PDB file of C-alpha atoms in Angstrom:
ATOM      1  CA  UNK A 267      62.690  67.297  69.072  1.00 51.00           C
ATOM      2  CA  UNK A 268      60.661  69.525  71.622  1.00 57.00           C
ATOM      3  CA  UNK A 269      58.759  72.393  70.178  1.00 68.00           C
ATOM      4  CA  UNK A 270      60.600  75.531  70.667  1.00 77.00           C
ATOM      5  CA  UNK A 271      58.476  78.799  71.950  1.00 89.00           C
ATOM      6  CA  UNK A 272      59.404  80.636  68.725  1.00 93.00           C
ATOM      7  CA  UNK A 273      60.282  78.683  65.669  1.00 95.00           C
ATOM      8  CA  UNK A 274      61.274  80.331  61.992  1.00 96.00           C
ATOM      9  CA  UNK A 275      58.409  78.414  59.605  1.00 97.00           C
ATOM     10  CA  UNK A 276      59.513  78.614  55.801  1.00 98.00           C
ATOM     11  CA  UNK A 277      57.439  77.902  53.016  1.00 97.00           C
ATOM     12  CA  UNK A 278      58.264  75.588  50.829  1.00 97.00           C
ATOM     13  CA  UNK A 279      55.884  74.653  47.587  1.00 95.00           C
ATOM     14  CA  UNK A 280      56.441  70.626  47.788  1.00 95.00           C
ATOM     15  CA  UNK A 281      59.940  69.989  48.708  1.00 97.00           C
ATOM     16  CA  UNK A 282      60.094  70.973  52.838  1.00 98.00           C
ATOM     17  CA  UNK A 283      61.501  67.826  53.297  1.00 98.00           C
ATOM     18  CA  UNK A 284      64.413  67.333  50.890  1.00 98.00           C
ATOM     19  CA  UNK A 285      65.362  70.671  51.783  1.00 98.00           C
ATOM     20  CA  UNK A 286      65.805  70.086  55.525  1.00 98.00           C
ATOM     21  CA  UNK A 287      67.307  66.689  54.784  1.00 98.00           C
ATOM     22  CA  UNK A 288      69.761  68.754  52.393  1.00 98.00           C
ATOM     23  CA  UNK A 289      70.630  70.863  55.544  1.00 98.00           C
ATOM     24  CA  UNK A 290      71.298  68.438  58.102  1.00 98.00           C
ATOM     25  CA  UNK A 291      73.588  66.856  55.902  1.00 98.00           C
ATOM     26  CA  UNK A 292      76.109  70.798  55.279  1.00 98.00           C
ATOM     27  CA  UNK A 293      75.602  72.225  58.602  1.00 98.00           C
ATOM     28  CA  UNK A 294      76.464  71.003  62.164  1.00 97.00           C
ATOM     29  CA  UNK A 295      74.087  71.046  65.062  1.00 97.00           C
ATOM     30  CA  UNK A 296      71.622  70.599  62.179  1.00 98.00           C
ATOM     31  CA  UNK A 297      68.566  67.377  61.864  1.00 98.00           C
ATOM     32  CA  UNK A 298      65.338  66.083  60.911  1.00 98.00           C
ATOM     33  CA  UNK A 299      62.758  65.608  63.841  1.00 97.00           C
ATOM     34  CA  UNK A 300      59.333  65.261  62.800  1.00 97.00           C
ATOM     35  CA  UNK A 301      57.884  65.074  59.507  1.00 98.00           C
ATOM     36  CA  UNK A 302      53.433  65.017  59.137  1.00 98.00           C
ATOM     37  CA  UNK A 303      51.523  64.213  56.753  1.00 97.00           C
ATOM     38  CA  UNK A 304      48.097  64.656  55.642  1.00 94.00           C
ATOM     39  CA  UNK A 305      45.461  62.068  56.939  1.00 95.00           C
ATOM     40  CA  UNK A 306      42.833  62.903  53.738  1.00 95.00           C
ATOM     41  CA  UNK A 307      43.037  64.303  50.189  1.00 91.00           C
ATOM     42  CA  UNK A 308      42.800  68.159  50.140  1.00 83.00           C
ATOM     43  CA  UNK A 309      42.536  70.595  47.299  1.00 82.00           C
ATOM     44  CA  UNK A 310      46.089  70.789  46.110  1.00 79.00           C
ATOM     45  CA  UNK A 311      47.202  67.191  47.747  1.00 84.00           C
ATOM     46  CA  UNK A 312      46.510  63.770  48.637  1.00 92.00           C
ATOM     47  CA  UNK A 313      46.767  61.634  52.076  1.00 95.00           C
ATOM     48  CA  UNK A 314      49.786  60.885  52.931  1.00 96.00           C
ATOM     49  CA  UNK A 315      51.856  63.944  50.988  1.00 96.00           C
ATOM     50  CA  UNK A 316      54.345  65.765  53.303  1.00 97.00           C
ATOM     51  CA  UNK A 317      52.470  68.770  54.982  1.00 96.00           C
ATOM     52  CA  UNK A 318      55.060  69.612  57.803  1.00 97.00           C
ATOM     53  CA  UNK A 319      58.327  69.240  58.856  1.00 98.00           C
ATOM     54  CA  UNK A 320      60.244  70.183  61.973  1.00 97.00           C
ATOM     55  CA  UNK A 321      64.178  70.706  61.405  1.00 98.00           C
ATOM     56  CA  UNK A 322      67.420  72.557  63.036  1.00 97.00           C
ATOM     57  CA  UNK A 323      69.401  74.443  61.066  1.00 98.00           C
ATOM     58  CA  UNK A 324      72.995  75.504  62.735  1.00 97.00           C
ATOM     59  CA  UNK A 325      70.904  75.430  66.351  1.00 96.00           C
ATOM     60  CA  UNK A 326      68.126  77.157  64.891  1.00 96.00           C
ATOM     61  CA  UNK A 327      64.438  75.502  64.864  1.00 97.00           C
ATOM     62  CA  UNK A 328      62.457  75.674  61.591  1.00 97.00           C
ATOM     63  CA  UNK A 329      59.139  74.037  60.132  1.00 97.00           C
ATOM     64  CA  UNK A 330      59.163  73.709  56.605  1.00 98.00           C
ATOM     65  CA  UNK A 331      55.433  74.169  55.222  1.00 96.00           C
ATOM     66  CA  UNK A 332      54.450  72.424  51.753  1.00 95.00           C
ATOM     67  CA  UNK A 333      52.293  75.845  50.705  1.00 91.00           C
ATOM     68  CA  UNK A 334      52.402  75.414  47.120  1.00 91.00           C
ATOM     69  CA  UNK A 335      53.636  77.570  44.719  1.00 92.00           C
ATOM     70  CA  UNK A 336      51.788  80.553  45.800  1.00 92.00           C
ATOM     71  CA  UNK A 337      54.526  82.243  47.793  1.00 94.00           C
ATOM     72  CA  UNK A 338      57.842  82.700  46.719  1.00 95.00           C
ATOM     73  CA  UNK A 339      61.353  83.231  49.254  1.00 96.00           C
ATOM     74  CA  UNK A 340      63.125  86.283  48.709  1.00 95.00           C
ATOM     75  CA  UNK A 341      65.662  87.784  50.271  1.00 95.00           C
ATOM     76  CA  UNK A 342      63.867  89.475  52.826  1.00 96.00           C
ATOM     77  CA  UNK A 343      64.378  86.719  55.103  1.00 97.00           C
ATOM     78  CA  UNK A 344      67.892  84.737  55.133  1.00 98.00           C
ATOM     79  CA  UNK A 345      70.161  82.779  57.504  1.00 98.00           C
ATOM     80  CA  UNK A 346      73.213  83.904  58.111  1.00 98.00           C
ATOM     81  CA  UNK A 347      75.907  81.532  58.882  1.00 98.00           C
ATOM     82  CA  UNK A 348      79.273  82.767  60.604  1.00 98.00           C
ATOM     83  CA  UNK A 349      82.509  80.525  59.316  1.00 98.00           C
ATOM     84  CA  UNK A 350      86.024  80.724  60.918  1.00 98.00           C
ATOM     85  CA  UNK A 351      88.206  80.326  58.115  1.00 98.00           C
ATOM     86  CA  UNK A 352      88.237  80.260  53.891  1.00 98.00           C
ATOM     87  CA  UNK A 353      87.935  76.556  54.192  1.00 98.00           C
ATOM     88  CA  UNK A 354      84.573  76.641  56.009  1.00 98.00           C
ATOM     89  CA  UNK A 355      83.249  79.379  53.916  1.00 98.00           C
ATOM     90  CA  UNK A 356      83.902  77.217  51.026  1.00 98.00           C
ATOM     91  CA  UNK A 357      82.475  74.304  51.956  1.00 98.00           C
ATOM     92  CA  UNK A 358      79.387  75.810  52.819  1.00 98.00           C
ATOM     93  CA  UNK A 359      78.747  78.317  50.021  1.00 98.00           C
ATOM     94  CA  UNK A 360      79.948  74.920  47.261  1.00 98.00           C
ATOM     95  CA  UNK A 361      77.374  72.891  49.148  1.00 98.00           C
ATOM     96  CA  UNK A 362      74.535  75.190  48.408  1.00 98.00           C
ATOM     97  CA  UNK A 363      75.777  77.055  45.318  1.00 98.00           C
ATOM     98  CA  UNK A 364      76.929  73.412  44.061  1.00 98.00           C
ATOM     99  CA  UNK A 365      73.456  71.907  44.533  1.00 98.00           C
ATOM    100  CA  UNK A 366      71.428  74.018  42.473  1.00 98.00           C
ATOM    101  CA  UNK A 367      71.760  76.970  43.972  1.00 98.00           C
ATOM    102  CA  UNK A 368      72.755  80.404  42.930  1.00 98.00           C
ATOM    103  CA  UNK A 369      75.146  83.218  43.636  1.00 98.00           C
ATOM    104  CA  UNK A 370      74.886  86.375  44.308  1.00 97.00           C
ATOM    105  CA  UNK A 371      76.633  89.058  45.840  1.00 97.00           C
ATOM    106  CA  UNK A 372      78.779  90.120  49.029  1.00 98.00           C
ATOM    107  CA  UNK A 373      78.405  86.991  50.332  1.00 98.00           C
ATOM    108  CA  UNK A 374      74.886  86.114  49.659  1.00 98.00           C
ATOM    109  CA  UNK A 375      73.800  83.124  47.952  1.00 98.00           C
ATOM    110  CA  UNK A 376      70.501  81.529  47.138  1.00 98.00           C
ATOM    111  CA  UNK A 377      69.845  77.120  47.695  1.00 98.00           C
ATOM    112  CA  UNK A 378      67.923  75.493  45.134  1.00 98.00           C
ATOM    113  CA  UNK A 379      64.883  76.153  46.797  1.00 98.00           C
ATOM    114  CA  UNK A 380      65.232  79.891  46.369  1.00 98.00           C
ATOM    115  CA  UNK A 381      66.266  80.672  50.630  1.00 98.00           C
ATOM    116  CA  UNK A 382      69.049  82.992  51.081  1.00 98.00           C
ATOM    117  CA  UNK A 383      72.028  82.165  52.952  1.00 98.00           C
ATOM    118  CA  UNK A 384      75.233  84.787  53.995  1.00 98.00           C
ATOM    119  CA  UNK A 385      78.035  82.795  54.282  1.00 98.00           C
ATOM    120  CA  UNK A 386      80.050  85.121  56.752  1.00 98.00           C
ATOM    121  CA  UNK A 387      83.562  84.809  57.677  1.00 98.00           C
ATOM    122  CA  UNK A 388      84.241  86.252  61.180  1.00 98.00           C
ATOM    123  CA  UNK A 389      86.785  87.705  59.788  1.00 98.00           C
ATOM    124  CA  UNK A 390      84.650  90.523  57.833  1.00 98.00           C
ATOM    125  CA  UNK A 391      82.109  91.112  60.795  1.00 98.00           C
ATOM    126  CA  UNK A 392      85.194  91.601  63.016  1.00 97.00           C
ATOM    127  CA  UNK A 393      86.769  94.534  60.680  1.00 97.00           C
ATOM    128  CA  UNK A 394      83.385  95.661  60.080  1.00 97.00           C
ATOM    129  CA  UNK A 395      82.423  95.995  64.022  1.00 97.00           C
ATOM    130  CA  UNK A 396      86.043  97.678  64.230  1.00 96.00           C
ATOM    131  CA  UNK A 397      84.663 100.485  62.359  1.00 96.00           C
ATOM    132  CA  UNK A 398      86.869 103.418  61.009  1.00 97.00           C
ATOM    133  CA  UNK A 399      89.347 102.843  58.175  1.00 97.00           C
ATOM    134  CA  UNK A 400      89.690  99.224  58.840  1.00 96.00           C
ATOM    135  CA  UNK A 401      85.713  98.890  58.519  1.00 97.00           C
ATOM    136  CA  UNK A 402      85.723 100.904  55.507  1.00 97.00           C
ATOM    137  CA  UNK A 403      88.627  99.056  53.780  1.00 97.00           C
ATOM    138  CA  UNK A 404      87.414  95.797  54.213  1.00 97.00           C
ATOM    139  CA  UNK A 405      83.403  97.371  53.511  1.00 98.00           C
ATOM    140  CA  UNK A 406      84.874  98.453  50.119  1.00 98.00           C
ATOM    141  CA  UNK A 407      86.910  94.923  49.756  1.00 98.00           C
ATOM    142  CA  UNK A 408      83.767  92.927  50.532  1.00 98.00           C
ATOM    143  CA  UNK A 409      81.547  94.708  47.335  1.00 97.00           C
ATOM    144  CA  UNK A 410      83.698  93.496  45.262  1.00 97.00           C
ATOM    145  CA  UNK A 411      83.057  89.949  46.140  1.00 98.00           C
ATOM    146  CA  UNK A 412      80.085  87.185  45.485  1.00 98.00           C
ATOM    147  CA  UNK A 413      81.542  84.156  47.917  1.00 98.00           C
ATOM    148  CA  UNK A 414      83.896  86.175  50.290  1.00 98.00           C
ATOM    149  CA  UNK A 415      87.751  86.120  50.090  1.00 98.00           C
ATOM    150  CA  UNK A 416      89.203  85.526  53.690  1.00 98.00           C
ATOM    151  CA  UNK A 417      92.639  86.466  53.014  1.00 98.00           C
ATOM    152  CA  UNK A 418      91.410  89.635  50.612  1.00 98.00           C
ATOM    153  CA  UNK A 419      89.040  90.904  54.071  1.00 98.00           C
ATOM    154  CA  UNK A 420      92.620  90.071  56.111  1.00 97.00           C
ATOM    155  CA  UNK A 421      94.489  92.278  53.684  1.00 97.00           C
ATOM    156  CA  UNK A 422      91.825  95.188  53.452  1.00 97.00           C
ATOM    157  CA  UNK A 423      92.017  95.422  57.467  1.00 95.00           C
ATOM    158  CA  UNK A 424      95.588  95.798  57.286  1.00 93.00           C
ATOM    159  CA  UNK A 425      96.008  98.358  55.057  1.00 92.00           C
TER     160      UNK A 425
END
């Protein structure tokens, strides 16, 4: 893996590697590259513990940092994932919420290791782009929802 110009770095406080394992295995166009460790003890570690690690998530590149527990995720930051169809939106938000994870609304669900993830149909950022009533009917449908309903969003746009 080369090192891309910009890459998202999240903090993790021991466990940047399971996690980007974890995500190569749910999400295509997803992997492991690199993975460094520390060449001498330091305060909070020993040589040889898991400092770094490069990863892809759905095309995007990432380095996982072992901080410690001194910073926590919230959801200020979160990846959003786009799905096609109630199937993929399912596997996806099972895989994380099924895992340890959490959910929450409109959506929005938390992985084990406390990052946010929006498990998006196309389906709901299509009505909402369409604006008017068909934005607002599937806008109202969609609060209503933690993992989103495909075929509920398809109704709302109709009408």
């Amino acid at each position: 893996m080369t090192t891309a110009k910009n890459t998202i770095c999240l903090w993790y406080d021991t466990d940047a590697e399971a996690a980007a394992r974890f995500y190569a295995t749910v999400f295509p166009d997803s992997s492991v590259g690199a993975v460094h460790r520390a060449p001498a003890d330091y305060p909070s570690g020993k040589a040889g513990d898991v400092l770094t690690v490069q990863f892809t998530v759905a095309g995007i590149p990432c380095l996982g940092l072992n901080g410690g527990p001194t910073f926590q995720h919230n959801e200020a930051f979160s990846f959003q994932i786009a799905t096609d169809d109630q199937e993929e939106t399912d596997r996806y938000w099972n895989a994380i919420v099924g895992n340890g994870g959490q959910e929450s609304a409109c959506g929005w669900c938390k992985d084990r290791w406390g990052v946010s993830w929006q498990i998006t149909p196309r389906v709901l950022t299509e009505a909402l782009a369409a604006g008017g009533d068909e934005a607002g009917r599937a806008f109202a449908a969609m609060m209503g929802m933690t993992k989103i309903d495909v075929a509920a969003i398809e109704a709302a746009r109709r009408g």
